[in-house]
Coordinates of C-alpha atoms and ligand atoms in Angstrom, one line a residue:
M1 CA 1.0 2.5 -2.5
A2 CA -1.2 0.2 -4.8
S3 CA 1.2 1.2 -7.7
Q4 CA 4.0 -0.7 -6.2
S5 CA 1.9 -4.0 -6.1
A6 CA 2.4 -6.8 -8.4
P7 CA 1.9 -5.8 -11.8
R8 CA -1.4 -7.1 -13.3
P9 CA -1.4 -9.9 -16.1
T10 CA -2.8 -10.1 -19.4
P11 CA -6.5 -10.3 -19.6
G12 CA -7.6 -13.9 -19.7
S13 CA -4.3 -15.2 -18.8
I14 CA -3.7 -17.6 -15.8
E15 CA -0.7 -17.3 -13.7
H16 CA 0.9 -20.2 -11.6
F17 CA 2.5 -20.1 -7.9
D18 CA 3.7 -22.6 -5.5
V19 CA 1.6 -20.5 -2.7
L20 CA -1.4 -18.5 -2.9
I21 CA -2.2 -16.3 0.0
V22 CA -5.3 -14.4 0.6
G23 CA -4.8 -11.4 2.9
A24 CA -2.1 -9.1 3.7
G25 CA -2.5 -8.3 6.9
V26 CA 0.0 -9.1 9.6
S27 CA -0.3 -12.9 9.0
G28 CA -0.3 -12.7 5.1
M29 CA 2.8 -10.4 5.0
Y30 CA 4.7 -12.7 7.3
G31 CA 3.6 -16.0 5.5
L32 CA 4.7 -14.2 1.9
Y33 CA 8.3 -13.2 3.6
H34 CA 8.7 -16.9 4.9
F35 CA 7.7 -18.9 1.9
R36 CA 9.8 -16.5 -0.2
Q37 CA 12.7 -17.4 1.9
M38 CA 12.2 -21.4 1.2
G39 CA 12.7 -20.2 -2.6
L40 CA 8.8 -20.8 -3.4
S41 CA 7.0 -18.5 -5.5
V42 CA 4.3 -16.8 -3.8
R43 CA 1.3 -14.6 -4.8
V44 CA -0.7 -12.4 -2.2
Y45 CA -4.2 -11.0 -2.8
D46 CA -5.9 -8.2 -0.8
G47 CA -9.1 -5.8 -1.3
A48 CA -7.3 -3.0 0.5
S49 CA -5.2 -0.5 -1.3
D50 CA -2.1 -1.4 0.8
V51 CA -0.7 -3.7 3.8
G52 CA -2.0 -3.9 7.2
G53 CA -5.1 -5.8 7.1
T54 CA -7.3 -5.2 10.2
W55 CA -5.0 -2.3 10.9
W56 CA -5.6 -0.7 7.5
Y57 CA -9.1 -1.1 8.0
N58 CA -9.7 -0.4 11.7
R59 CA -8.9 3.7 11.8
Y60 CA -11.6 4.5 14.1
P61 CA -10.7 7.3 16.3
G62 CA -9.2 5.9 19.6
A63 CA -8.1 2.8 17.7
R64 CA -5.1 1.4 19.6
V65 CA -3.2 -1.8 20.6
D66 CA -4.3 -3.4 23.5
G67 CA -3.3 -7.0 24.4
P68 CA 0.3 -7.5 24.4
G69 CA 1.0 -3.4 23.8
S70 CA 4.0 -2.2 22.2
P71 CA 6.8 -3.4 21.8
Y72 CA 5.5 -6.9 22.2
Y73 CA 2.9 -6.8 19.4
C74 CA 5.5 -7.4 17.0
Y75 CA 7.2 -9.9 14.3
T76 CA 9.8 -11.9 16.4
F77 CA 11.5 -14.0 13.7
T78 CA 14.5 -11.4 13.4
D79 CA 16.3 -8.9 15.9
E80 CA 16.7 -6.5 13.4
L81 CA 12.9 -5.3 13.5
M82 CA 13.0 -5.1 17.1
K83 CA 16.3 -3.5 17.2
E84 CA 15.5 -0.8 14.4
W85 CA 11.8 0.3 15.4
D86 CA 11.2 2.9 18.0
W87 CA 7.3 2.3 19.6
E88 CA 6.5 5.7 21.3
E89 CA 3.9 4.6 23.5
T90 CA 3.0 1.3 25.2
Q91 CA -0.5 0.9 23.8
S92 CA 0.4 2.2 20.2
E93 CA -2.0 4.0 18.1
Q94 CA -3.4 2.4 14.7
S95 CA -1.4 4.9 12.9
A96 CA 1.9 3.6 14.5
V97 CA 1.0 0.0 14.1
L98 CA 0.2 0.5 10.5
A99 CA 3.4 2.3 10.0
Y100 CA 5.3 -0.7 11.5
L101 CA 3.6 -2.8 9.0
E102 CA 4.4 -0.6 6.2
H103 CA 8.0 -0.6 7.3
F104 CA 8.2 -4.3 7.3
A105 CA 6.9 -4.5 3.9
D106 CA 9.4 -1.8 2.6
R107 CA 12.3 -3.4 4.6
F108 CA 11.7 -6.9 2.9
D109 CA 10.0 -5.4 -0.6
L110 CA 6.8 -7.3 0.0
R111 CA 4.6 -5.6 -2.3
R112 CA 5.9 -6.9 -5.7
D113 CA 4.2 -9.9 -4.8
I114 CA 1.1 -8.6 -3.5
R115 CA -2.0 -7.6 -5.6
F116 CA -4.0 -4.7 -3.8
E117 CA -7.6 -3.7 -4.8
T118 CA -8.2 -7.1 -5.9
W119 CA -10.7 -9.1 -3.7
V120 CA -10.6 -13.0 -4.0
K121 CA -14.2 -14.0 -5.1
G122 CA -13.6 -17.6 -5.7
A123 CA -11.3 -20.6 -4.5
S124 CA -11.5 -24.2 -6.0
W125 CA -9.5 -27.3 -5.4
D126 CA -8.9 -29.7 -8.7
E127 CA -8.3 -33.1 -8.1
A128 CA -6.4 -33.9 -11.2
T129 CA -3.7 -31.0 -10.9
Q130 CA -3.7 -31.0 -7.2
R131 CA -3.9 -27.1 -7.2
W132 CA -6.4 -24.4 -5.9
T133 CA -7.3 -21.8 -8.6
L134 CA -8.6 -18.7 -7.3
E135 CA -10.4 -15.9 -9.2
T136 CA -10.5 -12.3 -8.2
S137 CA -13.0 -9.3 -8.5
T138 CA -10.7 -8.2 -11.4
G139 CA -11.2 -11.1 -13.4
E140 CA -7.6 -12.7 -12.7
R141 CA -7.1 -16.1 -12.4
A142 CA -4.3 -18.0 -10.7
T143 CA -3.5 -21.4 -9.4
G144 CA -1.2 -22.5 -6.4
R145 CA -0.1 -25.7 -5.0
Y146 CA -1.0 -24.5 -1.6
L147 CA -3.6 -22.2 -0.1
I148 CA -3.0 -19.9 2.9
C149 CA -6.1 -18.2 4.2
A150 CA -4.7 -15.4 6.2
V151 CA -8.4 -13.7 6.0
G152 CA -8.3 -12.4 9.4
A153 CA -10.5 -13.5 12.7
L154 CA -11.9 -10.0 13.0
S155 CA -12.3 -8.5 9.4
T156 CA -16.0 -9.7 8.4
T157 CA -18.0 -6.9 9.6
N158 CA -21.4 -7.5 11.7
L159 CA -23.7 -5.0 10.4
P160 CA -27.2 -4.8 12.6
D161 CA -30.6 -5.3 11.1
I162 CA -32.6 -2.6 12.3
P163 CA -35.7 -1.4 10.5
G164 CA -35.2 1.7 8.6
I165 CA -31.6 1.9 8.9
E166 CA -30.9 1.8 5.4
D167 CA -32.9 5.1 5.2
F168 CA -31.0 7.2 7.7
A169 CA -29.9 10.1 5.4
G170 CA -26.8 11.1 7.7
E171 CA -23.4 9.8 7.6
T172 CA -23.1 6.1 8.9
Y173 CA -19.7 4.3 9.3
H174 CA -18.7 0.9 10.7
T175 CA -15.5 1.1 13.2
G176 CA -14.1 -2.1 11.2
S177 CA -14.4 -0.5 7.5
W178 CA -13.9 3.3 8.8
P179 CA -13.1 5.7 5.7
H180 CA -9.8 7.1 4.8
H181 CA -10.9 10.5 4.5
P182 CA -11.2 12.8 7.5
V183 CA -14.2 12.4 9.7
S184 CA -15.2 15.3 11.8
F185 CA -17.7 14.8 14.7
E186 CA -17.5 18.8 15.5
G187 CA -20.8 20.0 16.4
K188 CA -22.7 16.8 15.3
R189 CA -24.9 14.7 17.1
V190 CA -23.8 11.1 16.9
A191 CA -25.1 7.9 17.9
V192 CA -23.0 4.9 18.5
I193 CA -24.2 1.5 18.7
G194 CA -22.0 -1.2 20.6
T195 CA -19.9 -1.0 23.3
G196 CA -17.0 -3.8 22.8
S197 CA -13.8 -2.8 22.6
S198 CA -14.1 -0.8 19.5
G199 CA -17.1 1.3 20.7
I200 CA -15.2 2.1 24.1
Q201 CA -12.3 3.1 22.4
A202 CA -14.3 5.5 20.1
I203 CA -16.6 7.0 22.5
P204 CA -14.6 9.3 24.5
E205 CA -12.5 10.5 21.4
I206 CA -15.9 11.4 19.7
A207 CA -17.3 13.0 22.7
K208 CA -14.4 15.5 22.5
T209 CA -15.9 17.5 19.7
A210 CA -19.2 16.0 19.2
D211 CA -22.5 18.6 20.1
R212 CA -24.1 15.2 21.5
V213 CA -23.1 11.2 21.8
Y214 CA -26.2 8.8 22.2
V215 CA -24.3 5.4 23.6
L216 CA -26.6 2.8 22.5
Q217 CA -25.6 -0.3 25.0
R218 CA -27.0 -3.6 24.6
T219 CA -24.7 -5.4 27.1
A220 CA -22.8 -3.2 29.9
Q221 CA -19.1 -4.3 29.9
Y222 CA -16.0 -4.4 32.3
A223 CA -13.4 -2.3 31.1
F224 CA -9.8 -1.9 32.5
P225 CA -7.3 0.9 32.6
A226 CA -5.2 0.7 29.5
G227 CA -2.4 2.7 31.5
N228 CA -0.9 3.9 28.0
R229 CA 2.1 5.7 28.7
P230 CA 5.1 7.1 26.5
L231 CA 8.0 4.8 26.0
T232 CA 11.0 6.5 27.1
A233 CA 14.5 6.2 25.3
E234 CA 15.5 3.9 28.5
D235 CA 12.4 1.5 27.9
R236 CA 13.5 0.8 24.8
A237 CA 17.1 0.3 25.4
E238 CA 16.1 -2.1 28.3
A239 CA 13.8 -4.2 25.7
R240 CA 16.5 -4.2 23.2
A241 CA 19.1 -5.5 25.4
S242 CA 16.8 -8.2 27.0
W243 CA 15.2 -9.1 23.8
E244 CA 16.1 -12.9 24.0
T245 CA 14.8 -13.4 27.2
I246 CA 11.7 -11.3 26.4
R247 CA 11.1 -13.5 23.2
A248 CA 11.9 -16.6 25.3
K249 CA 9.3 -15.7 27.5
M250 CA 6.6 -14.8 25.0
Y251 CA 7.1 -18.5 23.2
A252 CA 6.4 -20.1 26.7
H253 CA 3.6 -17.9 28.0
P254 CA 0.3 -19.5 27.3
G255 CA -0.9 -16.5 25.5
G256 CA 2.3 -15.4 23.8
F257 CA 3.1 -12.4 26.4
P258 CA 6.4 -11.4 27.9
A259 CA 5.0 -12.3 31.4
D260 CA 5.5 -15.6 33.9
P261 CA 2.7 -17.7 34.0
N262 CA 0.5 -16.9 36.7
S263 CA -0.5 -19.5 39.5
R264 CA -1.8 -17.3 42.0
I265 CA -5.2 -18.5 43.1
A266 CA -7.7 -15.8 44.1
M267 CA -9.9 -18.0 46.8
E268 CA -6.5 -19.0 48.8
E269 CA -6.2 -15.3 49.6
T270 CA -8.4 -13.0 51.9
P271 CA -10.7 -10.4 50.3
E272 CA -8.5 -7.7 51.7
Q273 CA -5.3 -9.2 50.0
R274 CA -7.3 -9.6 46.6
D275 CA -8.5 -6.1 46.6
A276 CA -5.1 -4.6 47.6
L277 CA -3.8 -6.9 44.3
Y278 CA -6.6 -5.7 42.2
E279 CA -6.2 -2.1 43.1
K280 CA -2.4 -2.0 42.6
L281 CA -3.0 -3.5 38.9
W282 CA -5.8 -1.0 38.3
Q283 CA -3.4 1.7 38.9
R284 CA -0.8 0.4 36.7
G285 CA -3.4 -0.6 33.9
S286 CA -3.1 -3.0 30.8
F287 CA -3.5 -6.6 30.4
R288 CA -1.4 -7.2 33.5
F289 CA -4.7 -6.8 35.3
F290 CA -5.5 -10.6 34.2
L291 CA -1.8 -11.7 33.4
E292 CA -0.7 -10.8 37.3
S293 CA -3.8 -11.3 39.2
Y294 CA -5.4 -14.9 39.9
A295 CA -5.0 -18.1 37.5
D296 CA -8.7 -19.0 38.8
V297 CA -10.9 -16.0 37.6
A298 CA -11.8 -17.7 34.2
V299 CA -12.8 -21.0 35.9
S300 CA -14.1 -20.2 39.5
E301 CA -17.4 -18.6 40.0
E302 CA -16.0 -17.1 43.7
A303 CA -12.7 -16.0 42.1
N304 CA -14.7 -14.4 38.9
A305 CA -17.0 -12.5 41.3
S306 CA -14.1 -11.1 43.5
M307 CA -12.8 -9.3 40.4
A308 CA -16.3 -8.1 39.0
N309 CA -17.2 -7.0 42.1
F310 CA -14.0 -4.9 42.2
V311 CA -14.7 -3.4 38.7
K312 CA -18.1 -2.7 39.4
R313 CA -17.0 -0.6 42.5
K314 CA -14.6 1.3 40.6
I315 CA -17.2 2.1 37.7
R316 CA -19.2 3.6 40.7
E317 CA -16.8 5.6 42.0
I318 CA -15.9 7.0 38.5
V319 CA -19.5 8.0 37.1
R320 CA -21.3 10.5 39.0
D321 CA -24.6 9.9 38.0
P322 CA -26.0 7.0 40.1
K323 CA -28.6 5.9 37.3
T324 CA -26.3 6.2 34.9
A325 CA -23.9 4.0 36.8
D326 CA -26.7 1.4 37.5
K327 CA -26.9 1.1 33.7
L328 CA -23.3 0.5 33.2
M329 CA -23.3 -2.3 35.6
P330 CA -22.4 -5.8 33.9
N331 CA -24.0 -8.9 35.0
H332 CA -22.1 -11.7 33.2
F333 CA -18.8 -13.2 34.2
V334 CA -15.9 -11.0 34.1
M335 CA -13.4 -11.8 31.1
T336 CA -16.0 -13.9 29.5
K337 CA -16.1 -11.3 26.7
R338 CA -13.0 -10.2 25.2
P339 CA -11.4 -8.3 27.9
I340 CA -11.5 -4.2 27.0
L341 CA -8.8 -1.6 27.9
E342 CA -10.1 2.0 28.1
N343 CA -8.9 5.7 27.8
G344 CA -11.4 7.4 29.8
Y345 CA -14.5 5.4 28.8
F346 CA -16.5 5.8 32.2
E347 CA -15.5 9.4 32.7
A348 CA -17.0 10.1 29.2
F349 CA -20.3 9.5 31.0
N350 CA -19.5 12.5 33.4
R351 CA -19.7 14.9 30.6
D352 CA -22.9 16.8 29.4
N353 CA -23.0 16.2 26.0
V354 CA -22.9 12.2 26.5
T355 CA -26.6 10.2 27.4
L356 CA -26.4 6.5 27.8
I357 CA -29.2 4.5 26.5
D358 CA -29.7 1.0 27.9
L359 CA -31.5 -1.0 24.8
R360 CA -32.6 -3.5 27.3
E361 CA -35.2 -1.2 28.6
D362 CA -35.4 1.5 26.0
P363 CA -34.8 -0.7 22.9
I364 CA -34.4 0.7 19.2
E365 CA -37.3 0.4 17.2
R366 CA -36.3 2.0 13.7
F367 CA -34.3 4.5 11.8
T368 CA -35.8 7.6 10.3
R369 CA -34.2 9.6 8.0
T370 CA -33.0 12.0 10.7
G371 CA -32.9 10.0 13.7
V372 CA -33.1 6.8 15.9
V373 CA -36.5 6.2 17.4
T374 CA -36.2 4.1 20.9
R375 CA -39.1 3.1 23.0
S376 CA -39.0 6.3 24.5
G377 CA -39.0 8.4 21.5
E378 CA -36.7 9.8 18.7
K379 CA -33.5 11.5 19.0
P380 CA -32.3 13.6 16.1
I381 CA -28.9 12.6 15.0
D382 CA -26.4 13.5 12.1
M383 CA -24.5 10.6 12.4
L384 CA -24.1 6.7 13.2
V385 CA -21.2 4.8 14.3
L386 CA -21.7 1.1 14.4
A387 CA -19.3 -0.5 16.7
T388 CA -21.3 -3.7 16.2
G389 CA -17.9 -5.8 15.8
F390 CA -17.5 -8.7 13.7
D391 CA -18.6 -12.3 12.2
A392 CA -15.3 -13.0 14.0
I393 CA -13.0 -16.4 13.8
S394 CA -15.0 -18.4 11.2
G395 CA -16.7 -15.5 9.4
S396 CA -14.0 -14.5 6.9
M397 CA -13.5 -18.2 6.0
L398 CA -17.0 -18.6 5.0
R399 CA -17.2 -15.1 3.0
L400 CA -14.2 -16.7 1.1
D401 CA -16.2 -20.1 0.9
P402 CA -13.5 -22.2 -0.9
K403 CA -15.1 -25.4 -2.7
G404 CA -13.2 -28.4 -1.7
R405 CA -12.9 -32.3 -3.1
G406 CA -16.1 -32.7 -5.4
G407 CA -16.7 -29.1 -5.1
V408 CA -18.4 -28.7 -1.9
P409 CA -18.6 -25.3 -0.4
L410 CA -16.9 -24.7 2.9
K411 CA -20.7 -23.2 3.8
E412 CA -22.1 -26.4 3.5
R413 CA -19.4 -28.3 5.6
W414 CA -19.5 -26.0 8.4
K415 CA -23.4 -25.5 8.6
E416 CA -23.3 -26.9 12.1
R417 CA -19.7 -26.8 13.4
F418 CA -16.5 -25.3 12.0
H419 CA -15.0 -28.7 11.5
N420 CA -10.9 -28.7 11.4
H421 CA -7.7 -30.3 12.8
L422 CA -5.5 -28.4 14.6
G423 CA -6.9 -25.2 13.5
L424 CA -5.1 -25.3 10.5
M425 CA -6.6 -27.7 7.9
I426 CA -9.9 -28.9 6.8
H427 CA -10.9 -32.6 5.8
G428 CA -12.1 -32.4 2.1
Y429 CA -9.9 -29.1 1.3
P430 CA -6.4 -30.6 0.6
N431 CA -3.4 -28.2 0.9
L432 CA -5.4 -25.1 2.3
F433 CA -4.3 -23.6 5.6
M434 CA -6.1 -21.3 7.8
I435 CA -4.2 -18.5 10.1
H436 CA -6.0 -18.0 13.2
G437 CA -9.2 -19.8 12.3
P438 CA -11.3 -21.7 14.6
G439 CA -9.8 -24.3 16.6
S440 CA -6.8 -22.5 17.1
P441 CA -5.7 -20.2 20.2
G442 CA -5.9 -17.2 17.2
V443 CA -7.6 -14.4 19.4
F444 CA -6.4 -15.9 22.7
Y445 CA -2.8 -15.3 21.6
N446 CA -0.5 -12.8 20.6
M447 CA -1.5 -12.7 17.0
P448 CA 1.7 -11.8 15.0
L449 CA 3.6 -14.5 17.0
G450 CA 1.0 -16.8 16.5
A451 CA 1.2 -16.1 12.7
E452 CA 4.6 -16.9 12.9
R453 CA 4.5 -20.1 14.3
Q454 CA 1.6 -21.4 12.4
M455 CA 3.3 -20.2 9.2
G456 CA 6.4 -21.8 10.6
W457 CA 4.5 -25.3 10.7
I458 CA 3.1 -24.9 7.2
G459 CA 6.4 -24.2 5.8
D460 CA 7.5 -27.5 7.5
V461 CA 4.5 -29.5 5.9
I462 CA 5.7 -27.9 2.5
R463 CA 9.4 -29.0 2.9
H464 CA 8.2 -32.6 4.0
M465 CA 6.2 -32.7 1.1
Q466 CA 8.7 -31.6 -1.7
T467 CA 11.4 -34.2 -0.1
R468 CA 9.0 -36.9 -0.5
Q469 CA 7.3 -35.7 -3.7
L470 CA 4.1 -35.6 -2.2
G471 CA 1.1 -33.4 -3.8
A472 CA -1.7 -33.3 -1.3
I473 CA -2.1 -33.2 2.5
E474 CA -5.5 -33.0 4.2
P475 CA -6.5 -34.4 8.0
M476 CA -8.6 -37.5 8.5
K477 CA -12.4 -36.7 9.4
A478 CA -11.4 -39.0 12.9
S479 CA -8.9 -36.2 13.6
E480 CA -11.0 -33.5 13.0
D481 CA -13.5 -35.0 15.6
A482 CA -11.0 -35.5 18.1
W483 CA -9.7 -32.2 17.9
G484 CA -13.4 -30.8 17.9
A485 CA -13.9 -32.7 21.3
E486 CA -10.6 -31.4 22.8
V487 CA -11.4 -27.8 21.7
S488 CA -14.9 -28.1 23.4
A489 CA -13.4 -30.0 26.6
L490 CA -10.9 -27.2 27.3
A491 CA -13.6 -24.4 26.8
N492 CA -16.2 -26.2 28.9
A493 CA -13.8 -26.6 31.6
T494 CA -14.0 -22.7 32.0
L495 CA -16.8 -20.0 32.5
F496 CA -16.3 -18.7 28.8
P497 CA -19.2 -20.7 27.2
R498 CA -21.6 -19.4 29.6
T499 CA -21.7 -16.2 28.3
D500 CA -22.9 -14.6 24.9
S501 CA -19.9 -13.3 23.2
W502 CA -18.5 -13.0 19.8
W503 CA -16.2 -16.1 20.9
T504 CA -19.3 -18.2 21.1
G505 CA -20.9 -16.8 18.0
A506 CA -23.8 -15.5 19.6
N507 CA -23.3 -12.1 18.4
V508 CA -24.4 -13.1 14.9
P509 CA -27.8 -14.3 14.3
G510 CA -27.9 -18.1 13.1
K511 CA -24.3 -18.8 13.6
P512 CA -23.4 -22.2 15.1
R513 CA -22.9 -21.5 19.0
Y514 CA -20.2 -22.9 20.5
F515 CA -16.8 -21.8 21.8
S516 CA -14.4 -22.5 18.8
A517 CA -10.8 -21.3 20.0
Y518 CA -8.4 -23.4 21.4
L519 CA -7.7 -22.4 25.3
G520 CA -4.7 -24.9 25.6
G521 CA -2.5 -21.8 25.1
S522 CA 1.5 -22.5 24.2
I523 CA 0.4 -26.6 24.8
Y524 CA -1.1 -25.8 20.9
Y525 CA 2.4 -25.3 19.7
H526 CA 4.0 -28.3 21.6
R527 CA 1.2 -30.1 19.4
L528 CA 2.0 -28.5 16.3
A529 CA 5.6 -29.6 16.9
E530 CA 4.9 -33.1 17.9
T531 CA 3.0 -33.8 14.8
A532 CA 5.7 -32.5 12.9
S533 CA 8.4 -34.7 14.3
K534 CA 6.1 -37.7 14.1
D535 CA 5.5 -37.3 10.3
Y536 CA 2.0 -35.9 10.5
P537 CA -0.3 -38.4 12.3
G538 CA -3.9 -37.7 11.6
F539 CA -3.2 -36.7 8.1
V540 CA -3.2 -38.5 4.8
F541 CA -1.1 -37.5 2.2
E542 CA -0.9 -38.2 -1.8
P543 CA 1.7 -38.6 -4.3
D544 CA 2.5 -35.8 -6.2
C545 CA 0.2 -36.2 -9.6
E546 CA 3.2 -35.2 -11.6
S547 CA 5.5 -37.9 -10.3
K548 CA 3.0 -40.6 -11.1
K549 CA 3.3 -39.4 -15.0
Ligands
LIG601 O1 -16.8 -5.6 18.7 P1 -17.6 -6.5 19.7 P2 -15.7 -4.9 18.7 N1 -27.9 -3.9 18.6 O2 -18.3 -7.5 19.0 C1 -23.2 -4.8 20.1 C2 -10.9 -6.7 18.7 N2 -10.4 -5.3 18.7 O3 -15.5 -4.2 17.2 O4 -22.6 -7.2 23.5 C3 -27.2 -3.4 19.3 O5 -16.6 -6.8 20.9 C4 -22.5 -5.8 20.7 O6 -23.6 -6.0 22.0 P3 -23.6 -7.6 22.7 C5 -10.9 -7.3 20.1 O7 -10.6 -8.5 20.1 C6 -9.2 -5.2 19.3 O8 -15.6 -3.9 19.6 O9 -23.2 -8.5 21.7 N3 -25.9 -3.7 19.7 C7 -21.2 -5.0 21.4 O10 -21.6 -4.3 22.5 C8 -12.4 -7.2 20.3 O11 -13.0 -7.9 21.1 C9 -8.8 -3.6 19.4 O12 -24.8 -7.6 23.4 C10 -25.5 -4.6 18.8 C11 -20.7 -4.5 20.2 O13 -21.9 -4.1 19.7 C12 -12.9 -7.5 18.9 O14 -11.9 -6.9 18.0 C13 -9.7 -2.6 19.4 C14 -25.7 -5.1 18.0 C15 -19.6 -5.3 19.4 O15 -18.7 -5.8 20.2 C16 -14.3 -6.8 18.4 O16 -14.4 -5.7 19.1 C17 -11.0 -3.0 19.0 C18 -27.3 -4.9 17.7 N4 -27.8 -5.4 16.9 C19 -11.3 -4.5 18.5 N5 -25.0 -6.1 17.1 C20 -7.5 -3.5 19.9 O17 -7.1 -2.4 20.8 C21 -23.9 -6.1 17.9 N6 -23.8 -5.0 19.0 C22 -6.3 -4.0 19.4

């Protein structure tokens, strides 16, 4: 597919665009479409050999959509895409999501403006020309008036620092950068580190053919039935017929889901009523468990315990060995780590070839060439699967490390906190926009829809600047401080910051530990619209340097 990408320039030359986009995933692809529609010249760069971003890299066994599920994890800007694409299941496999994104690229001829297999290794702002310059791994250079960082909230992999891990001679894979060649588990002894969404999706699939699976668990997790089912022709016809209503619901819902906002309060009902509702939702599966149960689970300890205890009972019912079930009991507030949907995860522990190792009582000491040594002894293994997650939300921005005014690297500006305004812009980094970055609803929102809405706002900013001959925009420091305080106030009113998670940065040693996502849901998009309608209070503009000449 890479052959269809933008042709390479002659060595040493420099290309000029209106908009530069880093990342050809769900967000960057939409940005390319949107800015092209505005008549702007756009260039996208991506290290992968084709479109898809997260969905290109995360091709581990069992990878599926959870969250909004199909057909609602999709672009909404045109009815045509919805009407012409047939989703087969409610929780589509990674290959089906990737096929949809490839179709989007084909349909709108996106690849001709994307340079694949090209890693952006430097980005710097030039005050004199009011432009960003990008340098790539292939030695290319390009400038753009606007830089859009669609670098992915979950794309910089988190690799554990364990003594001897580099000496392990068997196959080693991270779920977030899974190889494109087939991986066979047949007859192999496999250790999986990590029991987040990726590990919990992969483990039952690996267990089907592996000789032995060691699940190395640091934190026991709540997981809920995915409730995946085939979509019938009737389901698809119904979704198409009511698409206008569905889309309106997605726009209005706090998480971008096609659901009514939930106002039911757990502690106003009896324990029997609560359990009856949980049971009904458990049987149906999917994120409906959260969307249609109680509104106070993330804020009230009692409400939270009612849901947590229900799930713990379910785990004990499923897992036959009581000692294994004990180790699988989570002890944090439910929902305060990213909720997980599973397809046979707890049942996998009833298989003879799956062994759970609780790292809190039997920690990893080191790896050898042929195995993993925990306190209780060495387990010989042929393969190591790292399902250890990501330096999430801020990690990919810091890996890009753009240099703003005065050549200041973002790593320096973000040493203690990921300062930003509206989750989109950073003081000292004019004309640079982040998609799904810190300070935005990002991972708490239906991500394709969130990307469309953020890109729409950026397009409005660009139009505003073009019609007024403005060359640069950036937020004031005071606006960043106020936004940061709002982000923290919203989070601190919930139980989320009280648990170690990738949401709080606690999974990456040395990372600033605070809850950086905006929890105001769709209020966020009202704030963006209000800011645009009032001509961008909290931001400063500079005249276009060309118009000053
Ligand atoms: O990563 P995670 P993930 N030693 O960070 C453990 C999205 N997603 O890739 O909890 C031992 O959740 C770590 O332990 P702990 C989704 O938003 C979506 O699974 O930190 N263990 C944890 O168990 C998701 O939330 C889909 O104590 C170590 C695990 O590794 C996000 O991506 C599918 C360790 C990491 O879990 C990330 O999920 C998959 C160490 N040194 C993912 N370091 C969809 O279906 C880490 N761990 C759409």
